[in-house]
Short mmCIF file of C-alpha atoms and ligand atoms in Angstrom, two decimals:
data_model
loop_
_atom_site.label_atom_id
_atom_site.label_comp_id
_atom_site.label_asym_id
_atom_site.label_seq_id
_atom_site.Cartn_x
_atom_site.Cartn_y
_atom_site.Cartn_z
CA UNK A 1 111.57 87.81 123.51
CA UNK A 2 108.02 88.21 122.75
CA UNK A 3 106.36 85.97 119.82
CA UNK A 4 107.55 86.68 116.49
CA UNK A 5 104.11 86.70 113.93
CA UNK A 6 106.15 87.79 111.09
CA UNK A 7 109.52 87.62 109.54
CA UNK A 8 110.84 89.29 106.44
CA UNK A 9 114.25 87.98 105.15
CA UNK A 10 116.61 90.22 102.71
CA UNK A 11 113.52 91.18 100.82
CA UNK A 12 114.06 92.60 97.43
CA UNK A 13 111.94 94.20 94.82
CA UNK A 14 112.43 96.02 91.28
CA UNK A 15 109.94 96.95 89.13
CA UNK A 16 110.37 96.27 85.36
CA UNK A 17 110.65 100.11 83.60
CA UNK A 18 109.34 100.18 80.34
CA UNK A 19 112.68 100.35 78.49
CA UNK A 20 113.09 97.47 80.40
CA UNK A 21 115.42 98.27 83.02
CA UNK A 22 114.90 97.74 86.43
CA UNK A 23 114.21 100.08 88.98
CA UNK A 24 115.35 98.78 92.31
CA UNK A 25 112.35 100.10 95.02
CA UNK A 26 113.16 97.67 98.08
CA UNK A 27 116.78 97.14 98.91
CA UNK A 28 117.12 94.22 101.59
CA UNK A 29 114.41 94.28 103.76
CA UNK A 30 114.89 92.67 107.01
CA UNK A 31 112.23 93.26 109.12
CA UNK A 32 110.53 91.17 112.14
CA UNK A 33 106.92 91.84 113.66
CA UNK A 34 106.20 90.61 117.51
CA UNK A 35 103.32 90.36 119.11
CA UNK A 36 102.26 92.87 121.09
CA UNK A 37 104.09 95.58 119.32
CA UNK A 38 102.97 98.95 116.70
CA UNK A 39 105.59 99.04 114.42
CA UNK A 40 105.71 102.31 112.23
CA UNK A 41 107.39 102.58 108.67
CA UNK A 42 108.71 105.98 108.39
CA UNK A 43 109.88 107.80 105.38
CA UNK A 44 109.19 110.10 102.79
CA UNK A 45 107.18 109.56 99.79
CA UNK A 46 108.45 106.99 97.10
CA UNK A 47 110.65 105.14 99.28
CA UNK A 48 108.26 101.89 98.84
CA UNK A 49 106.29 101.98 101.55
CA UNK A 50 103.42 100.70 100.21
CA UNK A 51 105.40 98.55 98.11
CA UNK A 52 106.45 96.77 101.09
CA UNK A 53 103.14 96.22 102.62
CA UNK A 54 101.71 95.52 99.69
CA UNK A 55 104.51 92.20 99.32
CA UNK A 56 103.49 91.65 103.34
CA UNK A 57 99.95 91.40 102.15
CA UNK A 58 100.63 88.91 99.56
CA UNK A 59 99.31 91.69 96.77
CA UNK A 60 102.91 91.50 95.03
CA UNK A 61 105.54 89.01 95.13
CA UNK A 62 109.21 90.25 95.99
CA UNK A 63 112.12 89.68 93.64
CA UNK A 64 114.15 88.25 96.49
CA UNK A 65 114.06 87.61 99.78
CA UNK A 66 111.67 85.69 102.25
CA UNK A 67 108.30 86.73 104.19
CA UNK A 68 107.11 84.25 106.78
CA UNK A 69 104.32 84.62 108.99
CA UNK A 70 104.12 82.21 112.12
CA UNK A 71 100.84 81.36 111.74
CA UNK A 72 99.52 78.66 108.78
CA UNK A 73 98.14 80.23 106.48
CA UNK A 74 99.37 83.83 105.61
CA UNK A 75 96.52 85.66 103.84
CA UNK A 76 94.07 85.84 106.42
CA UNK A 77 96.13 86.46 108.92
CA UNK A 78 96.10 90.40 107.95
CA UNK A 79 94.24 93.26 106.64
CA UNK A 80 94.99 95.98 104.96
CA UNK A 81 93.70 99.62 106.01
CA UNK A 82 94.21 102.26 102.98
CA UNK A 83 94.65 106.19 102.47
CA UNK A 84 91.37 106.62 100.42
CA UNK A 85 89.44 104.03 102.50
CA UNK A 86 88.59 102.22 99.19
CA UNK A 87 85.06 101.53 100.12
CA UNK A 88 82.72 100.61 97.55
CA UNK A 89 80.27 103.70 96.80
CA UNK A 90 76.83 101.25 95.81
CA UNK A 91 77.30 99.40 99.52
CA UNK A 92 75.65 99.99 103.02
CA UNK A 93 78.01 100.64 105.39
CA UNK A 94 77.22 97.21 106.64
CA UNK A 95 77.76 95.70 103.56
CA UNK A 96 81.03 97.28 102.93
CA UNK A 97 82.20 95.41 106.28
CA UNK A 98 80.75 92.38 105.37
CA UNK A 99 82.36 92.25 102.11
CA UNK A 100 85.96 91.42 103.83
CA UNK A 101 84.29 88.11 105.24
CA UNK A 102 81.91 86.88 102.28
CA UNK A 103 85.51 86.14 100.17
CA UNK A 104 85.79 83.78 103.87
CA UNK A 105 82.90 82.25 103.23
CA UNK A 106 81.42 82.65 106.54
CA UNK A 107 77.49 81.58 106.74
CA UNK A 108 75.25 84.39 106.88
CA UNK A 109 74.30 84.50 110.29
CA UNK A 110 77.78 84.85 111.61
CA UNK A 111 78.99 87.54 109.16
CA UNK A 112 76.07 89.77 110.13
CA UNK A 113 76.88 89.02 113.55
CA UNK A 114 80.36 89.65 113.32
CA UNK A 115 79.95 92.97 110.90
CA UNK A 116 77.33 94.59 113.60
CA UNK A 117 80.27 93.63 116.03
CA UNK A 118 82.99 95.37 114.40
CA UNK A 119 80.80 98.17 113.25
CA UNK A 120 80.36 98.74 117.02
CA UNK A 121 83.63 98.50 118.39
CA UNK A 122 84.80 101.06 115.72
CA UNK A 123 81.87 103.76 116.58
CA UNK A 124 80.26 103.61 114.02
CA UNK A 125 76.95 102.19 115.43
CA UNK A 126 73.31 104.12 113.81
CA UNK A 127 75.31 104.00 110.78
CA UNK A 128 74.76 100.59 109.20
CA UNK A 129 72.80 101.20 106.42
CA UNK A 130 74.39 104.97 105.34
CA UNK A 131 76.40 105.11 102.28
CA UNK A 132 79.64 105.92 102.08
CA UNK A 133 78.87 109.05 100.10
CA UNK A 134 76.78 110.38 103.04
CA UNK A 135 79.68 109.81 105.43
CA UNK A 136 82.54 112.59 106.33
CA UNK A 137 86.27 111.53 105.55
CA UNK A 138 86.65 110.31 109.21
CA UNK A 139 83.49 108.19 109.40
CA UNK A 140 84.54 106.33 106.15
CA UNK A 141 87.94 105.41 107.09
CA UNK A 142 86.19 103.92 110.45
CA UNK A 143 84.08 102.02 107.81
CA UNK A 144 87.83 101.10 106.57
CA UNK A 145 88.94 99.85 110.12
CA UNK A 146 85.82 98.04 111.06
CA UNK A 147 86.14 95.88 107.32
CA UNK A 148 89.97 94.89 108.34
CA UNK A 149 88.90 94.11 111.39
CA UNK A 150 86.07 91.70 110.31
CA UNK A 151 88.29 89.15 109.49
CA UNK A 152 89.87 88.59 113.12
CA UNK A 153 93.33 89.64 111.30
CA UNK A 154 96.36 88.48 113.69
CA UNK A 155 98.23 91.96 111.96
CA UNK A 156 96.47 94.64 110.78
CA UNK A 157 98.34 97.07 107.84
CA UNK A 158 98.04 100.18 107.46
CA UNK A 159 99.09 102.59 104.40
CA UNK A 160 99.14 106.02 105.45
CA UNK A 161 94.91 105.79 107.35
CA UNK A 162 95.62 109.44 108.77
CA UNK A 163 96.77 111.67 106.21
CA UNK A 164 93.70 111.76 103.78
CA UNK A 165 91.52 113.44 106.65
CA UNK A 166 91.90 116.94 108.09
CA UNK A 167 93.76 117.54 111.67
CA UNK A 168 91.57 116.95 113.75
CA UNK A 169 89.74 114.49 112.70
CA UNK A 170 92.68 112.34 111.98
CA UNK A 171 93.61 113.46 116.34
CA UNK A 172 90.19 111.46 117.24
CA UNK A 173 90.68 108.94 114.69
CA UNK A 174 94.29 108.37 116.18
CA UNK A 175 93.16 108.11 119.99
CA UNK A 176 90.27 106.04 119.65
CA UNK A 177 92.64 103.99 117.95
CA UNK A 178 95.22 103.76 120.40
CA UNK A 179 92.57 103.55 123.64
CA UNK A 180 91.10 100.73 121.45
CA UNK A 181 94.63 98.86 121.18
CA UNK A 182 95.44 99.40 124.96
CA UNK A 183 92.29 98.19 126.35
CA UNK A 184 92.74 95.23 124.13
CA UNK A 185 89.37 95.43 122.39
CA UNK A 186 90.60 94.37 119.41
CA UNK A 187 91.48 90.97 118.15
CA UNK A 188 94.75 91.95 116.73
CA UNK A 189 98.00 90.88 117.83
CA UNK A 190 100.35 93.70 115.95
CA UNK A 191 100.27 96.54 113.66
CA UNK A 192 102.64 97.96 110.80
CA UNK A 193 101.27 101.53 110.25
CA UNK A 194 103.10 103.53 107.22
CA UNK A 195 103.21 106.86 107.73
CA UNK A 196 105.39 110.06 106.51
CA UNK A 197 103.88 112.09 109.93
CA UNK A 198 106.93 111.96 112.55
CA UNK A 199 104.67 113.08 115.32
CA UNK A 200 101.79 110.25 114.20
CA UNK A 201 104.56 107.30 114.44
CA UNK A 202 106.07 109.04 117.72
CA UNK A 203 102.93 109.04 119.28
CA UNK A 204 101.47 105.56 117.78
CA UNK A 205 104.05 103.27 117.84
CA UNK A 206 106.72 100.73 120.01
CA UNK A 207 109.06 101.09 117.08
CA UNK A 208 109.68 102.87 114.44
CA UNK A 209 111.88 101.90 111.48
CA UNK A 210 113.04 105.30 109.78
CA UNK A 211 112.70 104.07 106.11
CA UNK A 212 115.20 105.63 103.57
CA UNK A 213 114.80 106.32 99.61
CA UNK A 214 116.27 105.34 96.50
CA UNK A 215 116.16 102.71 96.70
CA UNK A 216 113.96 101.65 99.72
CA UNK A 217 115.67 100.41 102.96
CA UNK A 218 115.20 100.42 106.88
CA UNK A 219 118.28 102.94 107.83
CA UNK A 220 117.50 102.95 111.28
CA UNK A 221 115.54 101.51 113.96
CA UNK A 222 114.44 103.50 117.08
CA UNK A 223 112.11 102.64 120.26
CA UNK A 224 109.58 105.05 121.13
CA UNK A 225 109.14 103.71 125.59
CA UNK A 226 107.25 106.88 126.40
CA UNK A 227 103.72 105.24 128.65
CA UNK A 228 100.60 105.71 126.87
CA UNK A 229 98.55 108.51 126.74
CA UNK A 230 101.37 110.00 125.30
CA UNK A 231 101.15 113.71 125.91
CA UNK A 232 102.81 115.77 122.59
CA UNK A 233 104.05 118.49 125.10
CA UNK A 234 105.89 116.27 127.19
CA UNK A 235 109.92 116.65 126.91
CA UNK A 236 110.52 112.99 126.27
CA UNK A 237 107.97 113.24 123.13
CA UNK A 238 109.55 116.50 122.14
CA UNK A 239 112.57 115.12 122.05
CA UNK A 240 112.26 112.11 120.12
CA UNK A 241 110.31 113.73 117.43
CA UNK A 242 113.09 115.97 117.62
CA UNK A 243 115.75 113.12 117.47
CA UNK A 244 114.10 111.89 114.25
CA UNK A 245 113.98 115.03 112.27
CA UNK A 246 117.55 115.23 112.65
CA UNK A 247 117.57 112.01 111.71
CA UNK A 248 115.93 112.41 108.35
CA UNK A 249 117.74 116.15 107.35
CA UNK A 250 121.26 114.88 108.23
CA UNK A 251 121.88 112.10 106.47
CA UNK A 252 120.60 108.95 107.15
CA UNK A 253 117.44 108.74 105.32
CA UNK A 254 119.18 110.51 102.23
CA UNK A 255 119.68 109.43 98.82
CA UNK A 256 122.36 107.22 98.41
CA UNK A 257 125.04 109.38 97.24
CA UNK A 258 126.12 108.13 93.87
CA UNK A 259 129.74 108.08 92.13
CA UNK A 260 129.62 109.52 88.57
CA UNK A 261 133.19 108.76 86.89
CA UNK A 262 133.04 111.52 84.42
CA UNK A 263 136.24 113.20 82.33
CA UNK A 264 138.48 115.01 84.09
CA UNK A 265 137.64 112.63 87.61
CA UNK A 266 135.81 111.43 90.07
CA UNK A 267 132.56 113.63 90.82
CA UNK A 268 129.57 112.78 93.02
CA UNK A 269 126.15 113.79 92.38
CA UNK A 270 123.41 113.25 94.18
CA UNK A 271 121.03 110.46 92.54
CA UNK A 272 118.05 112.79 93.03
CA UNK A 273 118.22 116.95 93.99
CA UNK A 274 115.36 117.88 95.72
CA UNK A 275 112.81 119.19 93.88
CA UNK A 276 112.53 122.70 94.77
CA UNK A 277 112.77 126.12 92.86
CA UNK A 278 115.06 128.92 93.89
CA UNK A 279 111.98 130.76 95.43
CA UNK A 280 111.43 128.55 97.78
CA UNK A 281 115.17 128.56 98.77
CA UNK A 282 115.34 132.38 99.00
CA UNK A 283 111.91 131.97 100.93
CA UNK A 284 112.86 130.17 103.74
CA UNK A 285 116.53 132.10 103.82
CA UNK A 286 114.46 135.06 103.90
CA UNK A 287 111.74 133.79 106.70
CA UNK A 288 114.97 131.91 108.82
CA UNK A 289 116.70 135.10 108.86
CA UNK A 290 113.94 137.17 110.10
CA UNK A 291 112.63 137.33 113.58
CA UNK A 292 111.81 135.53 115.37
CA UNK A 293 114.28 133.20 114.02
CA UNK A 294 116.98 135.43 113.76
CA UNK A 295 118.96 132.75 111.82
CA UNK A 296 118.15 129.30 113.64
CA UNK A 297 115.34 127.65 114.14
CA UNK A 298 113.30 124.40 115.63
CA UNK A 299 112.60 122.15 112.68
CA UNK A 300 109.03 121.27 113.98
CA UNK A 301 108.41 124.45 115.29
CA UNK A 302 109.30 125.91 111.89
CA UNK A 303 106.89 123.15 110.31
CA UNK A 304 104.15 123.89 112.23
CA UNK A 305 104.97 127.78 111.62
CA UNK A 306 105.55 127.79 108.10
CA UNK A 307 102.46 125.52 107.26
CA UNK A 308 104.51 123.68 104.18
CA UNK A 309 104.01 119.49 105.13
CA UNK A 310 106.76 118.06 106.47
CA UNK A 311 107.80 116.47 103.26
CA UNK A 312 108.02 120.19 101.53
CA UNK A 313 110.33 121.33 104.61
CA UNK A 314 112.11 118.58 104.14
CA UNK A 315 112.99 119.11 101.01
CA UNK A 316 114.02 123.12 100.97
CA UNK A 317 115.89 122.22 104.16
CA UNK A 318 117.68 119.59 102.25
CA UNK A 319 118.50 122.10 99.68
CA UNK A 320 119.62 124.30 102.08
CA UNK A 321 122.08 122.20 103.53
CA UNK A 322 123.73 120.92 100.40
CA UNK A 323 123.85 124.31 98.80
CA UNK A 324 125.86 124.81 102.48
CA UNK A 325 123.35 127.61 103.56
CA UNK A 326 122.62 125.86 106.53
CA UNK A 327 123.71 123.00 108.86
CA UNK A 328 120.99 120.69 110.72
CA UNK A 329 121.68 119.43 114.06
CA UNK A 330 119.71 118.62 117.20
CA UNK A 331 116.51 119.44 115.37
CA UNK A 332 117.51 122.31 114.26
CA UNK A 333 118.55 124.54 111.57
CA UNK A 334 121.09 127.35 111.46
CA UNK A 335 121.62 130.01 108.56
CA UNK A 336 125.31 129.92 107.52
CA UNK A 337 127.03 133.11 107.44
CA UNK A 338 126.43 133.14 102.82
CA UNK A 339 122.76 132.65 103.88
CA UNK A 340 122.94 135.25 105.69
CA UNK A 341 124.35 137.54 103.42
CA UNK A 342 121.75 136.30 100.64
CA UNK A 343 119.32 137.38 102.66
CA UNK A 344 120.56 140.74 103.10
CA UNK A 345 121.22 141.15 99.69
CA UNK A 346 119.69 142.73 96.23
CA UNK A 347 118.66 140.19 93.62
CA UNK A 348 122.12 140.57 91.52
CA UNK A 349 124.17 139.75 94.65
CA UNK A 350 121.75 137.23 95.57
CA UNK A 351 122.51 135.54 92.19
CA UNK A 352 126.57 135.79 92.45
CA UNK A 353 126.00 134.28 95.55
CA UNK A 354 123.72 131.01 94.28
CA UNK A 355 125.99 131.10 91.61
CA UNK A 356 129.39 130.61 93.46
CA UNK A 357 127.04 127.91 96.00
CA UNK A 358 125.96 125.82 93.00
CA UNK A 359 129.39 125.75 91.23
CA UNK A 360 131.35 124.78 94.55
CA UNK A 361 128.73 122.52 96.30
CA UNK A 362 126.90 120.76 93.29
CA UNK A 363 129.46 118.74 90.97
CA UNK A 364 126.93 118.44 88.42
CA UNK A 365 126.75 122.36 87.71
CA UNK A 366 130.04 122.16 87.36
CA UNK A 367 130.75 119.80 84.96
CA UNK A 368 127.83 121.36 82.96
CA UNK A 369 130.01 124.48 82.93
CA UNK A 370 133.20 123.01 81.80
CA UNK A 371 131.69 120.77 78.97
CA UNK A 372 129.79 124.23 77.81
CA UNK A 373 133.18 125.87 78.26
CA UNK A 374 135.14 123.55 75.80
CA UNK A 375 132.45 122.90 73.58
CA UNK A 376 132.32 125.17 69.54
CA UNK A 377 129.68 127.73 70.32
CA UNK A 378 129.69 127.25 73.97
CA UNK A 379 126.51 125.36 73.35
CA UNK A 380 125.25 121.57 73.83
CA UNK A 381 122.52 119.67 73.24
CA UNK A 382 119.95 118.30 76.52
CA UNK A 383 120.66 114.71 74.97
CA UNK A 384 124.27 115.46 75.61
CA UNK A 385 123.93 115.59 79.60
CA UNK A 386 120.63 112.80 79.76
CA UNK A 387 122.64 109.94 78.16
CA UNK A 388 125.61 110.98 80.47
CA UNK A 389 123.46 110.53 83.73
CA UNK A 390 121.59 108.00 82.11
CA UNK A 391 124.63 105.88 82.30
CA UNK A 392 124.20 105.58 86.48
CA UNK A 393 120.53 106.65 86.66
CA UNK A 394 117.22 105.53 85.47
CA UNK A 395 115.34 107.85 82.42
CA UNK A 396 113.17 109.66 84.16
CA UNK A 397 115.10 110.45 87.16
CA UNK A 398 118.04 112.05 84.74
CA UNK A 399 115.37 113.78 83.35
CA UNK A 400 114.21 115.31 87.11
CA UNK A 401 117.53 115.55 87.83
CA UNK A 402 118.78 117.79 85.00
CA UNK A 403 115.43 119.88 85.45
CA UNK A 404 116.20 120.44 88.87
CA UNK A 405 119.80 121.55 88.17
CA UNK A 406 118.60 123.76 85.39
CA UNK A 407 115.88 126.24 87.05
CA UNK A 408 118.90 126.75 89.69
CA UNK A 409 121.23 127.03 87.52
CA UNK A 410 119.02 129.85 85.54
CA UNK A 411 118.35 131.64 88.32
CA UNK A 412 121.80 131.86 88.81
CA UNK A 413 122.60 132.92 84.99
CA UNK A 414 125.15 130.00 85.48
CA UNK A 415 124.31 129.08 82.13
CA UNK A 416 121.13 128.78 80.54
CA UNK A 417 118.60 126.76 78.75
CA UNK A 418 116.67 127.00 75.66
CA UNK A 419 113.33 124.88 76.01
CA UNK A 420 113.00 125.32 71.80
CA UNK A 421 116.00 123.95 70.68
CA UNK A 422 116.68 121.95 73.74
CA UNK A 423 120.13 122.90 73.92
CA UNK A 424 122.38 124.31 76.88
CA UNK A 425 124.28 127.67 76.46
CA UNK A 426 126.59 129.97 78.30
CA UNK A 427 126.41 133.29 76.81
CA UNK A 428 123.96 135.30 77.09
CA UNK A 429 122.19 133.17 80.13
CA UNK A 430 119.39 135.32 80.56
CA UNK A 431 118.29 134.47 77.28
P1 ADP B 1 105.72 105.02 99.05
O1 ADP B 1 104.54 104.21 99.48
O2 ADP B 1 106.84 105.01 100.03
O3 ADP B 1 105.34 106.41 98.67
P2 ADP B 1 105.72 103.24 96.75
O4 ADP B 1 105.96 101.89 97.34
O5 ADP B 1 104.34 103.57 96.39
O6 ADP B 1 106.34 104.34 97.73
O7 ADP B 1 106.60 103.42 95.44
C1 ADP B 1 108.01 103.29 95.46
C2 ADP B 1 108.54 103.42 94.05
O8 ADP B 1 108.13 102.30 93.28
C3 ADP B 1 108.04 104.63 93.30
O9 ADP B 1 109.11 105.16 92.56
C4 ADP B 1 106.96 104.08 92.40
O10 ADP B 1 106.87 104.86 91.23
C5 ADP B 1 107.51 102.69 92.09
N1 ADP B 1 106.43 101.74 91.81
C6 ADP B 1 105.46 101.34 92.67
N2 ADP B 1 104.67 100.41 92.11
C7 ADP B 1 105.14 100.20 90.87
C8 ADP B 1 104.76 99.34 89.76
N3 ADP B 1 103.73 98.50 89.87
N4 ADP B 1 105.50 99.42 88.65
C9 ADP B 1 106.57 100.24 88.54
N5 ADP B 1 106.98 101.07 89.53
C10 ADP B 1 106.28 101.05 90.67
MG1 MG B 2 102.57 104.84 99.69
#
């Protein structure tokens, strides 16, 4: 077994809300770094990510839990590269990179020496005395690199450096990156890159831990052995990136499911519905059902088609499949035979069929129903159905929650909503 650098043990972590609950973000964390290795973090956003690196950095201490680094003395044994680059806009580029060894207190001589170096290595030569404003997106996170790498950091962090610049500048960024790691140019022993891109930690990475949501936890931990370069068109790459998507649509890196003990039984709800709007349900129904689809398709091919993010797609897709209009499996995604038939149909059928969808797949619309049903006036108040969910579920995500199940449940004149009075109705739902 190669040299562990870094150990994190049951690692816990809940923020303080401000009605003073906690929100649990990090749900034990076990987690080991080796040298050698590019370890990607996985998952989609909110599921502590950063929170995580941020506790690995020594920025935030965890609730619970251990993180142990081999070496002496932890904080300069990594660095931290960020999304916005979070260089300061008054420096040289030079200075910006000398800034992460002045808090060293290295003499002046060296840092120059060793800022010129880095500056160098990272490409970014001819540019030493630009500003950051006069730099495109992809120059300044090399200004980003080149300041973590100052420091000689044994692990280098990373929060998401790809996804604030476009395509293909984030491609060269990427490969230099890599051809800079497998030459061994650079003093660093491992990385931990965050990222939400399946095809980035695919083609980075030795492992990748597939990082599930609410609250934050590793559910599972693949290898990625394909030889570098890594070619995206290969089969083996396909089908890993493949192997992960089905991954994170069918199950695994899914809300927990959480048991609501309401009257009249036992009913499950999920802890958070996606947040999408009917539209962009019937949308993709509409464009799945269509040539050249014809009813199933690739998920990354439909990604890549479709234009959304993966994040969006990941979300209608999830809506999809709990709704049952479609199943996921093997990276792909199949119309079921109601999906079908909403997409063939005029808007009043389309509703009967939502309608019958929500009531038999999502508990929540249906218990909405039945306490409308037996309530004087077939009416009740928002509070009525918050402080029921906000017995099992923080404030603001019963507030999401109910929002999400209301603009479905509208657009399936299950029942309706009146944003004045804040109450819930079921006659006249179109109202
Ligand atoms: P990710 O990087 O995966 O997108 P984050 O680690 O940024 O996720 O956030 C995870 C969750 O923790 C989010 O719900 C976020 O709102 C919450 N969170 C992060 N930092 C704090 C904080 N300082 N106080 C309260 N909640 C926080
Ligand atoms: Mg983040």
């Amino acid at each position: 077994m190669k040299n562990t650098l870094l150990e994190i043990t049951a690692v816990d972590k809940s923020f303080q809300r401000p009605d003073g609950r906690a929100l649990k973000v990090l749900d034990t964390i076990n987690l080991s770094l080796h040298e050698g290795e590019i370890v990607s973090l996985l998952g989609k956003s909110g599921a502590g990510k950063s929170t995580l690196l941020r506790i690995i950095a020594g920025l935030l201490r965890p609730t619970s839990g251990k993180v142990s680094f081999a070496s002496s003395a932890s904080a300069s044994h990594v660095a931290m590269v960020f999304q916005n680059f979070a260089l300061f806009p008054w420096l040289t580029v030079l200075e910006n990179v000398e800034l992460g060894l002045e808090a060293l207190g290295v003499p002046e001589k060296e840092m120059r020496k060793r800022a010129l170096d880095a500056i160098d290595l990272i490409g970014l030569d001819g540019y030493e005395s630009a500003y950051p404003r006069e730099l495109s997106g992809g120059m300044k996170q090399r200004v980003g690199f080149a300041r973590a790498l100052v420091v000689n950091p044994e692990i280098l962090l990373m929060d998401e450096p790809f996804s604030a610049l476009d395509v293909l500048t984030s491609e060269t960024l990427k490969t230099d990156f890599i051809d800079l790691w497998i030459e061994r140019k650079m003093p660093l022993k491992s990385v931990l890159l965050v990222t939400h891109n399946i095809e980035e930690a695919v083609l980075m990475s030795d492992r990748i831990l597939i990082f599930a949501a609410n609250p934050g936890r590793i559910a599972e931990e693949i290898n990625v052995d394909i030889p570098h370069p890594r070619d995206r068109q290969s089969p083996a790459f396909r089908d890993m990136v493949e192997r992960i998507y089905t991954l994170m649509t069918t199950g695994i890196a899914k809300p927990q499911t959480l048991g609501l003990r309401l009257p009249g039984g036992e009913i499950g709800i999920d802890e958070k519905l996606p947040r999408v709007s009917p539209n962009q349900i019937a949308g993709l129904v509409e464009a799945l059902a269509a040539a050249p689809y014809n009813g199933r398709a690739d998920l990354p091919a439909l990604d890549q088609a479709l234009q959304l993010g993966t994040d969006e797609i990941f979300q209608v897709v999830e809506s999809l499949r709990i709704l049952k209009f479609a199943d996921v499996a093997q990276g792909d995604v199949m119309l079921t035979t109601a999906a079908l038939q909403f997409a063939d149909a005029d808007t009043q059928k389309r509703k009967e069929i939502f309608a019958e969808h929500l009531m038999n797949n999502i508990p929540l619309a249906a218990y909405i129903c039945r306490v409308l049903q037996d309530r004087p006036g077939k009416r009740a108040p928002r509070t009525r159905f918050i402080t029921r969910l906000e017995d099992h579920m923080a404030e603001e995500d019963a507030d999401e929650v109910l929002n999400a199940i209301t603009s479905w449940a509208r657009y399936a004149e299950l029942f309706a909503y009146h944003d004045n009075s804040e109450e819930y109705s079921l006659d006249n739902p179109t109202g």
